[in-house]
């Protein structure tokens, strides 16, 4: 209940920020409906959204924005788990700055993960189990190569899924995150080879178009198989 | 302040104000009837929201307007790098020249792509050439093409502005195929920004991170360059979707990490104000 109340209050602010329309729910708030009644409305919208049972896998239901947010939540879980492991025991070849920046990135991904968890509330998928057996965490090259893949894939995922979002506030939120992921990608790429921060030609498999100066962009059906080797939990996709 | 009087006055000039605000006239009337219940503090916010909706980019040409707005910024960036690269002795040869050349190539590609998209959508692409720009911003950055450090400072400001500008326009392109194209440009600008920040950090000997961090003492501008404060307004925000990101869900996310994890958007007007500092009279964005 508490979260729902906060979310409805948020819409009041967001309407002005995002130039959004004066929607029905916001109107109700302007009209002075009680917070309790609003929370009930919000709660009503949340019915049957609990996909939390992770034992049977996680289901991404793309029928609405929550499906897209859960998809992002899954990818952020993966990234966060990776960076937590790197930051807790970085490769010995890492410089002090690299250690510090990977620490930063770790917290960025945790922040993204936790925001999705909070925003999704009871609609959030459970915690994913990861599989990092292919990564050598003591080897800087292995860590950097994996980080590059995760960041470039993250950029392509957000770019490719943005068009599915119906709520402007979630679209802007996704935009706020993807540019940070792109900054990560650029930084990691420069650590591997200085100047490769925006080597779009190398990103054509992720949907980039170098000739047009366009970054990676893949639809969820293309992203998930690329992420699958790193995720143990079975991910079911419906309504895509 | 009496909201009813204000709206009555507007109605005399614009008879369709209620329809502009919301096609459901009855609903709007109801709103005014309960106006007293809205706290005085909340009124300016509510009004701002309504008028933005009423007179903002809501007509069918708004997509073209957004694309032209983006095109103007890409013209600015392309001409800036092009002028710098053709200025002998400004950018060190080697990695620096290679990186700026890469960025210039992308900006030119964006210019051409946006021009095509605007024409295809039935619009007229805005045309800006080097002579239309004053990259010193009327002397604020007087040595921009003779001092490599100044050049990098302004380049970083341009890229960070670009990232924020595209983000702010995304809602207008919501659910349209062109949104994906805009997002693909947006993240390229973020990659540029990250690299330019690293170049700036190296050239100035400062600790500028690839991502926009919290400024000294919590200010929004982390570059330490007061002339570009407008580029970084609200970047010290740590609240997203009403949730405080600092320590979210009991995690160790610091205030600095919270500010870094989310880039903030700029409104079109904010971006135009920044861009116009570098655009000569007669060509300024309106």
PDB file of C-alpha atoms in Angstrom, chain B:
ATOM      1  CA  UNK B   1      -3.926  34.237  -6.820  1.00  0.00           C
ATOM      2  CA  UNK B   2      -7.253  33.112  -8.100  1.00  0.00           C
ATOM      3  CA  UNK B   3      -7.027  30.303 -10.592  1.00  0.00           C
ATOM      4  CA  UNK B   4     -10.596  30.773 -11.763  1.00  0.00           C
ATOM      5  CA  UNK B   5      -9.993  34.406 -12.639  1.00  0.00           C
ATOM      6  CA  UNK B   6      -6.826  33.572 -14.507  1.00  0.00           C
ATOM      7  CA  UNK B   7      -8.581  30.963 -16.595  1.00  0.00           C
ATOM      8  CA  UNK B   8     -11.539  33.246 -17.221  1.00  0.00           C
ATOM      9  CA  UNK B   9      -9.167  35.904 -18.504  1.00  0.00           C
ATOM     10  CA  UNK B  10      -7.500  33.400 -20.801  1.00  0.00           C
ATOM     11  CA  UNK B  11     -10.869  32.194 -22.031  1.00  0.00           C
ATOM     12  CA  UNK B  12     -11.631  35.713 -23.273  1.00  0.00           C
ATOM     13  CA  UNK B  13      -8.597  35.512 -25.536  1.00  0.00           C
ATOM     14  CA  UNK B  14      -8.611  31.814 -26.226  1.00  0.00           C
ATOM     15  CA  UNK B  15     -12.119  30.446 -26.206  1.00  0.00           C
ATOM     16  CA  UNK B  16     -10.877  26.908 -26.465  1.00  0.00           C
ATOM     17  CA  UNK B  17      -8.637  26.985 -23.426  1.00  0.00           C
ATOM     18  CA  UNK B  18     -10.681  24.317 -21.675  1.00  0.00           C
ATOM     19  CA  UNK B  19     -10.473  22.021 -24.672  1.00  0.00           C
ATOM     20  CA  UNK B  20      -6.758  22.627 -24.958  1.00  0.00           C
ATOM     21  CA  UNK B  21      -6.254  21.781 -21.337  1.00  0.00           C
ATOM     22  CA  UNK B  22      -8.374  18.693 -21.536  1.00  0.00           C
ATOM     23  CA  UNK B  23     -11.006  17.692 -24.067  1.00  0.00           C
ATOM     24  CA  UNK B  24     -13.237  16.579 -21.272  1.00  0.00           C
ATOM     25  CA  UNK B  25     -14.653  19.954 -20.410  1.00  0.00           C
ATOM     26  CA  UNK B  26     -16.787  18.641 -17.623  1.00  0.00           C
ATOM     27  CA  UNK B  27     -13.786  17.104 -15.991  1.00  0.00           C
ATOM     28  CA  UNK B  28     -11.933  20.384 -16.125  1.00  0.00           C
ATOM     29  CA  UNK B  29     -14.891  22.252 -14.694  1.00  0.00           C
ATOM     30  CA  UNK B  30     -14.886  19.806 -11.837  1.00  0.00           C
ATOM     31  CA  UNK B  31     -11.260  20.519 -11.347  1.00  0.00           C
ATOM     32  CA  UNK B  32     -11.907  24.202 -10.867  1.00  0.00           C
ATOM     33  CA  UNK B  33     -14.679  23.459  -8.431  1.00  0.00           C
ATOM     34  CA  UNK B  34     -12.284  21.677  -6.171  1.00  0.00           C
ATOM     35  CA  UNK B  35      -9.477  24.129  -6.777  1.00  0.00           C
ATOM     36  CA  UNK B  36      -9.708  25.257  -3.190  1.00  0.00           C
ATOM     37  CA  UNK B  37      -8.603  21.838  -2.067  1.00  0.00           C
ATOM     38  CA  UNK B  38      -5.259  22.155  -3.770  1.00  0.00           C
ATOM     39  CA  UNK B  39      -2.717  23.692  -1.476  1.00  0.00           C
ATOM     40  CA  UNK B  40      -1.362  27.083  -2.491  1.00  0.00           C
ATOM     41  CA  UNK B  41       2.108  25.619  -2.727  1.00  0.00           C
ATOM     42  CA  UNK B  42       0.980  23.052  -5.263  1.00  0.00           C
ATOM     43  CA  UNK B  43      -0.883  25.523  -7.455  1.00  0.00           C
ATOM     44  CA  UNK B  44       1.993  26.862  -9.557  1.00  0.00           C
ATOM     45  CA  UNK B  45       3.043  23.267 -10.258  1.00  0.00           C
ATOM     46  CA  UNK B  46      -0.443  22.242 -11.296  1.00  0.00           C
ATOM     47  CA  UNK B  47      -0.872  25.343 -13.434  1.00  0.00           C
ATOM     48  CA  UNK B  48       2.492  24.938 -15.085  1.00  0.00           C
ATOM     49  CA  UNK B  49       1.588  21.406 -15.983  1.00  0.00           C
ATOM     50  CA  UNK B  50      -1.741  22.443 -17.482  1.00  0.00           C
ATOM     51  CA  UNK B  51      -0.384  25.275 -19.577  1.00  0.00           C
ATOM     52  CA  UNK B  52       2.544  23.214 -20.779  1.00  0.00           C
ATOM     53  CA  UNK B  53       0.001  20.718 -22.008  1.00  0.00           C
ATOM     54  CA  UNK B  54      -2.149  23.439 -23.535  1.00  0.00           C
ATOM     55  CA  UNK B  55       0.483  25.346 -25.443  1.00  0.00           C
ATOM     56  CA  UNK B  56       3.409  22.889 -25.669  1.00  0.00           C
ATOM     57  CA  UNK B  57       4.419  20.680 -28.558  1.00  0.00           C
ATOM     58  CA  UNK B  58       1.193  18.818 -28.903  1.00  0.00           C
ATOM     59  CA  UNK B  59       0.352  19.408 -32.573  1.00  0.00           C
ATOM     60  CA  UNK B  60       1.167  16.872 -35.325  1.00  0.00           C
ATOM     61  CA  UNK B  61       4.290  18.731 -36.370  1.00  0.00           C
ATOM     62  CA  UNK B  62       5.913  18.136 -33.010  1.00  0.00           C
ATOM     63  CA  UNK B  63       7.945  15.186 -34.268  1.00  0.00           C
ATOM     64  CA  UNK B  64       9.451  17.377 -36.975  1.00  0.00           C
ATOM     65  CA  UNK B  65      10.088  20.055 -34.375  1.00  0.00           C
ATOM     66  CA  UNK B  66      11.930  17.588 -32.175  1.00  0.00           C
ATOM     67  CA  UNK B  67      13.983  16.326 -35.075  1.00  0.00           C
ATOM     68  CA  UNK B  68      14.870  19.863 -36.138  1.00  0.00           C
ATOM     69  CA  UNK B  69      15.804  20.709 -32.584  1.00  0.00           C
ATOM     70  CA  UNK B  70      18.118  17.685 -32.600  1.00  0.00           C
ATOM     71  CA  UNK B  71      19.460  18.660 -36.010  1.00  0.00           C
ATOM     72  CA  UNK B  72      20.379  22.130 -34.750  1.00  0.00           C
ATOM     73  CA  UNK B  73      22.420  20.568 -31.950  1.00  0.00           C
ATOM     74  CA  UNK B  74      24.118  18.183 -34.353  1.00  0.00           C
ATOM     75  CA  UNK B  75      24.988  21.125 -36.636  1.00  0.00           C
ATOM     76  CA  UNK B  76      26.512  22.851 -33.617  1.00  0.00           C
ATOM     77  CA  UNK B  77      28.572  19.818 -32.659  1.00  0.00           C
ATOM     78  CA  UNK B  78      29.686  18.923 -36.163  1.00  0.00           C
ATOM     79  CA  UNK B  79      30.792  22.469 -36.999  1.00  0.00           C
ATOM     80  CA  UNK B  80      32.592  22.749 -33.688  1.00  0.00           C
ATOM     81  CA  UNK B  81      34.682  19.619 -34.216  1.00  0.00           C
ATOM     82  CA  UNK B  82      35.190  20.374 -37.882  1.00  0.00           C
ATOM     83  CA  UNK B  83      36.533  23.834 -37.132  1.00  0.00           C
ATOM     84  CA  UNK B  84      38.765  22.442 -34.363  1.00  0.00           C
ATOM     85  CA  UNK B  85      40.172  19.677 -36.548  1.00  0.00           C
ATOM     86  CA  UNK B  86      40.985  22.177 -39.288  1.00  0.00           C
ATOM     87  CA  UNK B  87      42.731  24.491 -36.806  1.00  0.00           C
ATOM     88  CA  UNK B  88      46.424  23.659 -37.011  1.00  0.00           C
ATOM     89  CA  UNK B  89      48.073  22.865 -33.706  1.00  0.00           C
ATOM     90  CA  UNK B  90      44.922  22.807 -31.572  1.00  0.00           C
ATOM     91  CA  UNK B  91      44.363  19.081 -31.106  1.00  0.00           C
ATOM     92  CA  UNK B  92      47.441  16.916 -30.502  1.00  0.00           C
ATOM     93  CA  UNK B  93      48.090  14.387 -33.243  1.00  0.00           C
ATOM     94  CA  UNK B  94      47.603  10.712 -32.465  1.00  0.00           C
ATOM     95  CA  UNK B  95      44.865   9.410 -30.139  1.00  0.00           C
ATOM     96  CA  UNK B  96      43.300  12.818 -29.525  1.00  0.00           C
ATOM     97  CA  UNK B  97      42.923  13.670 -33.207  1.00  0.00           C
ATOM     98  CA  UNK B  98      41.660  10.162 -33.932  1.00  0.00           C
ATOM     99  CA  UNK B  99      39.031  10.410 -31.208  1.00  0.00           C
ATOM    100  CA  UNK B 100      37.787  13.858 -32.252  1.00  0.00           C
ATOM    101  CA  UNK B 101      37.696  12.685 -35.877  1.00  0.00           C
ATOM    102  CA  UNK B 102      35.570   9.696 -34.850  1.00  0.00           C
ATOM    103  CA  UNK B 103      33.181  11.999 -33.017  1.00  0.00           C
ATOM    104  CA  UNK B 104      33.007  14.452 -35.925  1.00  0.00           C
ATOM    105  CA  UNK B 105      32.182  11.581 -38.284  1.00  0.00           C
ATOM    106  CA  UNK B 106      29.283  10.538 -36.058  1.00  0.00           C
ATOM    107  CA  UNK B 107      27.943  14.082 -35.776  1.00  0.00           C
ATOM    108  CA  UNK B 108      27.998  14.492 -39.551  1.00  0.00           C
ATOM    109  CA  UNK B 109      26.205  11.163 -39.926  1.00  0.00           C
ATOM    110  CA  UNK B 110      23.584  12.385 -37.438  1.00  0.00           C
ATOM    111  CA  UNK B 111      23.170  15.636 -39.394  1.00  0.00           C
ATOM    112  CA  UNK B 112      22.573  13.731 -42.624  1.00  0.00           C
ATOM    113  CA  UNK B 113      20.280  11.179 -41.032  1.00  0.00           C
ATOM    114  CA  UNK B 114      18.148  13.820 -39.317  1.00  0.00           C
ATOM    115  CA  UNK B 115      17.921  15.878 -42.505  1.00  0.00           C
ATOM    116  CA  UNK B 116      16.558  12.839 -44.360  1.00  0.00           C
ATOM    117  CA  UNK B 117      14.161  11.991 -41.561  1.00  0.00           C
ATOM    118  CA  UNK B 118      12.809  15.554 -41.423  1.00  0.00           C
ATOM    119  CA  UNK B 119      12.349  15.708 -45.188  1.00  0.00           C
ATOM    120  CA  UNK B 120      10.706  12.290 -45.202  1.00  0.00           C
ATOM    121  CA  UNK B 121       8.297  13.522 -42.535  1.00  0.00           C
ATOM    122  CA  UNK B 122       7.384  16.502 -44.719  1.00  0.00           C
ATOM    123  CA  UNK B 123       9.371  19.057 -42.748  1.00  0.00           C
ATOM    124  CA  UNK B 124      12.111  21.483 -43.716  1.00  0.00           C
ATOM    125  CA  UNK B 125      15.472  20.723 -42.130  1.00  0.00           C
ATOM    126  CA  UNK B 126      17.041  23.635 -40.290  1.00  0.00           C
ATOM    127  CA  UNK B 127      20.288  24.674 -41.936  1.00  0.00           C
ATOM    128  CA  UNK B 128      23.111  26.090 -39.853  1.00  0.00           C
ATOM    129  CA  UNK B 129      26.659  26.594 -41.098  1.00  0.00           C
ATOM    130  CA  UNK B 130      29.884  27.428 -39.308  1.00  0.00           C
ATOM    131  CA  UNK B 131      29.473  31.174 -39.840  1.00  0.00           C
ATOM    132  CA  UNK B 132      26.213  31.030 -37.850  1.00  0.00           C
ATOM    133  CA  UNK B 133      28.030  29.950 -34.703  1.00  0.00           C
ATOM    134  CA  UNK B 134      30.140  31.831 -32.198  1.00  0.00           C
ATOM    135  CA  UNK B 135      31.963  29.065 -30.344  1.00  0.00           C
ATOM    136  CA  UNK B 136      33.532  31.563 -27.961  1.00  0.00           C
ATOM    137  CA  UNK B 137      30.034  32.261 -26.610  1.00  0.00           C
ATOM    138  CA  UNK B 138      30.601  35.990 -26.991  1.00  0.00           C
ATOM    139  CA  UNK B 139      34.027  35.780 -25.416  1.00  0.00           C
ATOM    140  CA  UNK B 140      33.219  33.448 -22.507  1.00  0.00           C
ATOM    141  CA  UNK B 141      35.477  30.850 -24.098  1.00  0.00           C
ATOM    142  CA  UNK B 142      37.649  33.309 -26.036  1.00  0.00           C
ATOM    143  CA  UNK B 143      40.526  30.867 -26.586  1.00  0.00           C
ATOM    144  CA  UNK B 144      38.352  27.921 -27.582  1.00  0.00           C
ATOM    145  CA  UNK B 145      40.307  27.315 -30.801  1.00  0.00           C
ATOM    146  CA  UNK B 146      43.749  28.217 -29.473  1.00  0.00           C
ATOM    147  CA  UNK B 147      43.709  26.472 -26.097  1.00  0.00           C
ATOM    148  CA  UNK B 148      43.254  22.694 -26.193  1.00  0.00           C
ATOM    149  CA  UNK B 149      41.952  22.641 -22.609  1.00  0.00           C
ATOM    150  CA  UNK B 150      39.229  25.170 -23.395  1.00  0.00           C
ATOM    151  CA  UNK B 151      38.348  23.224 -26.517  1.00  0.00           C
ATOM    152  CA  UNK B 152      37.871  20.061 -24.426  1.00  0.00           C
ATOM    153  CA  UNK B 153      35.832  21.838 -21.757  1.00  0.00           C
ATOM    154  CA  UNK B 154      33.367  23.132 -24.328  1.00  0.00           C
ATOM    155  CA  UNK B 155      33.286  19.778 -26.157  1.00  0.00           C
ATOM    156  CA  UNK B 156      32.431  17.980 -22.917  1.00  0.00           C
ATOM    157  CA  UNK B 157      29.699  20.513 -22.199  1.00  0.00           C
ATOM    158  CA  UNK B 158      28.259  20.032 -25.706  1.00  0.00           C
ATOM    159  CA  UNK B 159      28.165  16.248 -25.419  1.00  0.00           C
ATOM    160  CA  UNK B 160      26.696  16.224 -21.927  1.00  0.00           C
ATOM    161  CA  UNK B 161      24.088  18.720 -23.169  1.00  0.00           C
ATOM    162  CA  UNK B 162      23.325  16.511 -26.160  1.00  0.00           C
ATOM    163  CA  UNK B 163      22.722  13.496 -23.951  1.00  0.00           C
ATOM    164  CA  UNK B 164      20.328  15.457 -21.779  1.00  0.00           C
ATOM    165  CA  UNK B 165      18.582  17.063 -24.756  1.00  0.00           C
ATOM    166  CA  UNK B 166      17.653  13.809 -26.509  1.00  0.00           C
ATOM    167  CA  UNK B 167      16.443  12.354 -23.218  1.00  0.00           C
ATOM    168  CA  UNK B 168      14.120  15.290 -22.673  1.00  0.00           C
ATOM    169  CA  UNK B 169      12.475  14.928 -26.068  1.00  0.00           C
ATOM    170  CA  UNK B 170      11.881  11.170 -25.890  1.00  0.00           C
ATOM    171  CA  UNK B 171       8.266  11.489 -24.656  1.00  0.00           C
ATOM    172  CA  UNK B 172       7.268  13.363 -27.837  1.00  0.00           C
ATOM    173  CA  UNK B 173       8.486  10.399 -29.907  1.00  0.00           C
ATOM    174  CA  UNK B 174       6.941   7.801 -27.607  1.00  0.00           C
ATOM    175  CA  UNK B 175       5.915   4.526 -29.286  1.00  0.00           C
ATOM    176  CA  UNK B 176       7.121   5.743 -32.717  1.00  0.00           C
ATOM    177  CA  UNK B 177       9.828   3.994 -34.758  1.00  0.00           C
ATOM    178  CA  UNK B 178      11.796   7.258 -34.874  1.00  0.00           C
ATOM    179  CA  UNK B 179      12.180   7.025 -31.087  1.00  0.00           C
ATOM    180  CA  UNK B 180      14.547   4.087 -31.554  1.00  0.00           C
ATOM    181  CA  UNK B 181      16.682   6.126 -33.946  1.00  0.00           C
ATOM    182  CA  UNK B 182      16.767   9.006 -31.478  1.00  0.00           C
ATOM    183  CA  UNK B 183      17.762   6.633 -28.678  1.00  0.00           C
ATOM    184  CA  UNK B 184      20.531   5.216 -30.858  1.00  0.00           C
ATOM    185  CA  UNK B 185      21.897   8.743 -31.373  1.00  0.00           C
ATOM    186  CA  UNK B 186      21.408   9.549 -27.678  1.00  0.00           C
ATOM    187  CA  UNK B 187      23.632   6.720 -26.454  1.00  0.00           C
ATOM    188  CA  UNK B 188      26.327   7.541 -29.019  1.00  0.00           C
ATOM    189  CA  UNK B 189      26.404  11.053 -27.567  1.00  0.00           C
ATOM    190  CA  UNK B 190      26.804   9.480 -24.124  1.00  0.00           C
ATOM    191  CA  UNK B 191      29.779   7.463 -25.378  1.00  0.00           C
ATOM    192  CA  UNK B 192      31.293  10.649 -26.785  1.00  0.00           C
ATOM    193  CA  UNK B 193      30.693  12.435 -23.497  1.00  0.00           C
ATOM    194  CA  UNK B 194      32.362   9.659 -21.514  1.00  0.00           C
ATOM    195  CA  UNK B 195      35.454   9.760 -23.723  1.00  0.00           C
ATOM    196  CA  UNK B 196      35.666  13.560 -23.797  1.00  0.00           C
ATOM    197  CA  UNK B 197      35.418  13.632 -20.016  1.00  0.00           C
ATOM    198  CA  UNK B 198      38.397  11.285 -19.892  1.00  0.00           C
ATOM    199  CA  UNK B 199      40.305  13.453 -22.362  1.00  0.00           C
ATOM    200  CA  UNK B 200      39.450  16.537 -20.313  1.00  0.00           C
ATOM    201  CA  UNK B 201      40.512  14.837 -17.089  1.00  0.00           C
ATOM    202  CA  UNK B 202      43.869  13.902 -18.636  1.00  0.00           C
ATOM    203  CA  UNK B 203      44.534  17.275 -20.264  1.00  0.00           C
ATOM    204  CA  UNK B 204      43.521  19.370 -17.245  1.00  0.00           C
ATOM    205  CA  UNK B 205      44.839  16.997 -14.618  1.00  0.00           C
ATOM    206  CA  UNK B 206      41.476  16.847 -12.857  1.00  0.00           C
ATOM    207  CA  UNK B 207      39.457  13.895 -11.534  1.00  0.00           C
ATOM    208  CA  UNK B 208      36.565  14.061 -13.944  1.00  0.00           C
ATOM    209  CA  UNK B 209      34.764  10.724 -14.248  1.00  0.00           C
ATOM    210  CA  UNK B 210      33.330   9.270 -17.493  1.00  0.00           C
ATOM    211  CA  UNK B 211      29.881   9.604 -15.893  1.00  0.00           C
ATOM    212  CA  UNK B 212      28.379  12.799 -14.498  1.00  0.00           C
ATOM    213  CA  UNK B 213      29.124  12.768 -10.801  1.00  0.00           C
ATOM    214  CA  UNK B 214      28.179  14.900  -7.847  1.00  0.00           C
ATOM    215  CA  UNK B 215      29.956  18.263  -7.856  1.00  0.00           C
ATOM    216  CA  UNK B 216      32.035  19.594  -4.965  1.00  0.00           C
ATOM    217  CA  UNK B 217      29.898  20.087  -1.848  1.00  0.00           C
ATOM    218  CA  UNK B 218      26.988  18.416  -3.594  1.00  0.00           C
ATOM    219  CA  UNK B 219      26.517  20.944  -6.396  1.00  0.00           C
ATOM    220  CA  UNK B 220      25.094  19.733  -9.704  1.00  0.00           C
ATOM    221  CA  UNK B 221      28.082  20.694 -11.885  1.00  0.00           C
ATOM    222  CA  UNK B 222      30.906  18.188 -11.395  1.00  0.00           C
ATOM    223  CA  UNK B 223      33.277  19.782 -13.929  1.00  0.00           C
ATOM    224  CA  UNK B 224      34.417  22.650 -11.724  1.00  0.00           C
ATOM    225  CA  UNK B 225      33.834  24.988 -14.686  1.00  0.00           C
ATOM    226  CA  UNK B 226      31.252  27.555 -13.523  1.00  0.00           C
ATOM    227  CA  UNK B 227      30.613  28.819 -17.058  1.00  0.00           C
ATOM    228  CA  UNK B 228      28.857  25.528 -17.866  1.00  0.00           C
ATOM    229  CA  UNK B 229      26.625  25.366 -14.782  1.00  0.00           C
ATOM    230  CA  UNK B 230      23.505  25.453 -16.976  1.00  0.00           C
ATOM    231  CA  UNK B 231      24.551  22.193 -18.639  1.00  0.00           C
ATOM    232  CA  UNK B 232      24.448  20.344 -15.338  1.00  0.00           C
ATOM    233  CA  UNK B 233      21.390  21.695 -13.530  1.00  0.00           C
ATOM    234  CA  UNK B 234      19.670  18.980 -11.450  1.00  0.00           C
ATOM    235  CA  UNK B 235      22.442  16.436 -12.077  1.00  0.00           C
ATOM    236  CA  UNK B 236      22.826  16.225  -8.295  1.00  0.00           C
ATOM    237  CA  UNK B 237      19.321  14.787  -8.059  1.00  0.00           C
ATOM    238  CA  UNK B 238      19.184  11.503  -6.150  1.00  0.00           C
ATOM    239  CA  UNK B 239      15.438  10.864  -6.256  1.00  0.00           C
ATOM    240  CA  UNK B 240      14.061   8.779  -9.141  1.00  0.00           C
ATOM    241  CA  UNK B 241      10.403   7.868  -9.567  1.00  0.00           C
ATOM    242  CA  UNK B 242       9.855   9.285  -6.042  1.00  0.00           C
ATOM    243  CA  UNK B 243      12.389   6.901  -4.518  1.00  0.00           C
ATOM    244  CA  UNK B 244      15.532   8.121  -2.792  1.00  0.00           C
ATOM    245  CA  UNK B 245      18.367   6.235  -4.469  1.00  0.00           C
ATOM    246  CA  UNK B 246      20.890   6.909  -1.694  1.00  0.00           C
ATOM    247  CA  UNK B 247      20.855   3.738   0.391  1.00  0.00           C
ATOM    248  CA  UNK B 248      17.897   2.359  -1.571  1.00  0.00           C
ATOM    249  CA  UNK B 249      16.491  -0.864  -0.095  1.00  0.00           C
ATOM    250  CA  UNK B 250      19.198  -0.886   2.548  1.00  0.00           C
ATOM    251  CA  UNK B 251      22.074  -0.984   0.046  1.00  0.00           C
ATOM    252  CA  UNK B 252      25.364   0.894   0.396  1.00  0.00           C
ATOM    253  CA  UNK B 253      24.599   3.214  -2.548  1.00  0.00           C
ATOM    254  CA  UNK B 254      26.121   6.570  -1.566  1.00  0.00           C
ATOM    255  CA  UNK B 255      24.724   9.965  -2.433  1.00  0.00           C
ATOM    256  CA  UNK B 256      27.443  10.339  -5.071  1.00  0.00           C
ATOM    257  CA  UNK B 257      26.669   6.949  -6.624  1.00  0.00           C
ATOM    258  CA  UNK B 258      22.968   7.805  -6.531  1.00  0.00           C
ATOM    259  CA  UNK B 259      23.567  11.009  -8.504  1.00  0.00           C
ATOM    260  CA  UNK B 260      25.846   9.206 -10.960  1.00  0.00           C
ATOM    261  CA  UNK B 261      23.517   6.272 -11.663  1.00  0.00           C
ATOM    262  CA  UNK B 262      20.914   8.335 -13.503  1.00  0.00           C
ATOM    263  CA  UNK B 263      21.555  11.045 -16.072  1.00  0.00           C
ATOM    264  CA  UNK B 264      18.938  13.786 -15.884  1.00  0.00           C
ATOM    265  CA  UNK B 265      17.055  15.304 -18.814  1.00  0.00           C
ATOM    266  CA  UNK B 266      16.957  18.945 -19.891  1.00  0.00           C
ATOM    267  CA  UNK B 267      13.841  20.596 -21.276  1.00  0.00           C
ATOM    268  CA  UNK B 268      13.887  21.890 -24.834  1.00  0.00           C
ATOM    269  CA  UNK B 269      13.903  25.474 -23.562  1.00  0.00           C
ATOM    270  CA  UNK B 270      16.870  24.795 -21.297  1.00  0.00           C
ATOM    271  CA  UNK B 271      18.812  23.261 -24.164  1.00  0.00           C
ATOM    272  CA  UNK B 272      17.962  26.131 -26.500  1.00  0.00           C
ATOM    273  CA  UNK B 273      19.205  28.613 -23.920  1.00  0.00           C
ATOM    274  CA  UNK B 274      22.522  26.773 -23.773  1.00  0.00           C
ATOM    275  CA  UNK B 275      22.819  26.327 -27.545  1.00  0.00           C
ATOM    276  CA  UNK B 276      21.908  29.957 -28.218  1.00  0.00           C
ATOM    277  CA  UNK B 277      24.974  31.102 -26.290  1.00  0.00           C
ATOM    278  CA  UNK B 278      26.941  29.688 -29.216  1.00  0.00           C
ATOM    279  CA  UNK B 279      24.615  30.761 -32.034  1.00  0.00           C
ATOM    280  CA  UNK B 280      24.820  34.191 -33.608  1.00  0.00           C
ATOM    281  CA  UNK B 281      21.949  36.676 -33.585  1.00  0.00           C
ATOM    282  CA  UNK B 282      19.544  36.029 -36.410  1.00  0.00           C
ATOM    283  CA  UNK B 283      20.006  32.267 -36.217  1.00  0.00           C
ATOM    284  CA  UNK B 284      19.159  31.602 -32.591  1.00  0.00           C
ATOM    285  CA  UNK B 285      16.746  28.787 -31.775  1.00  0.00           C
ATOM    286  CA  UNK B 286      13.255  29.887 -30.814  1.00  0.00           C
TER     287      UNK B 286
END
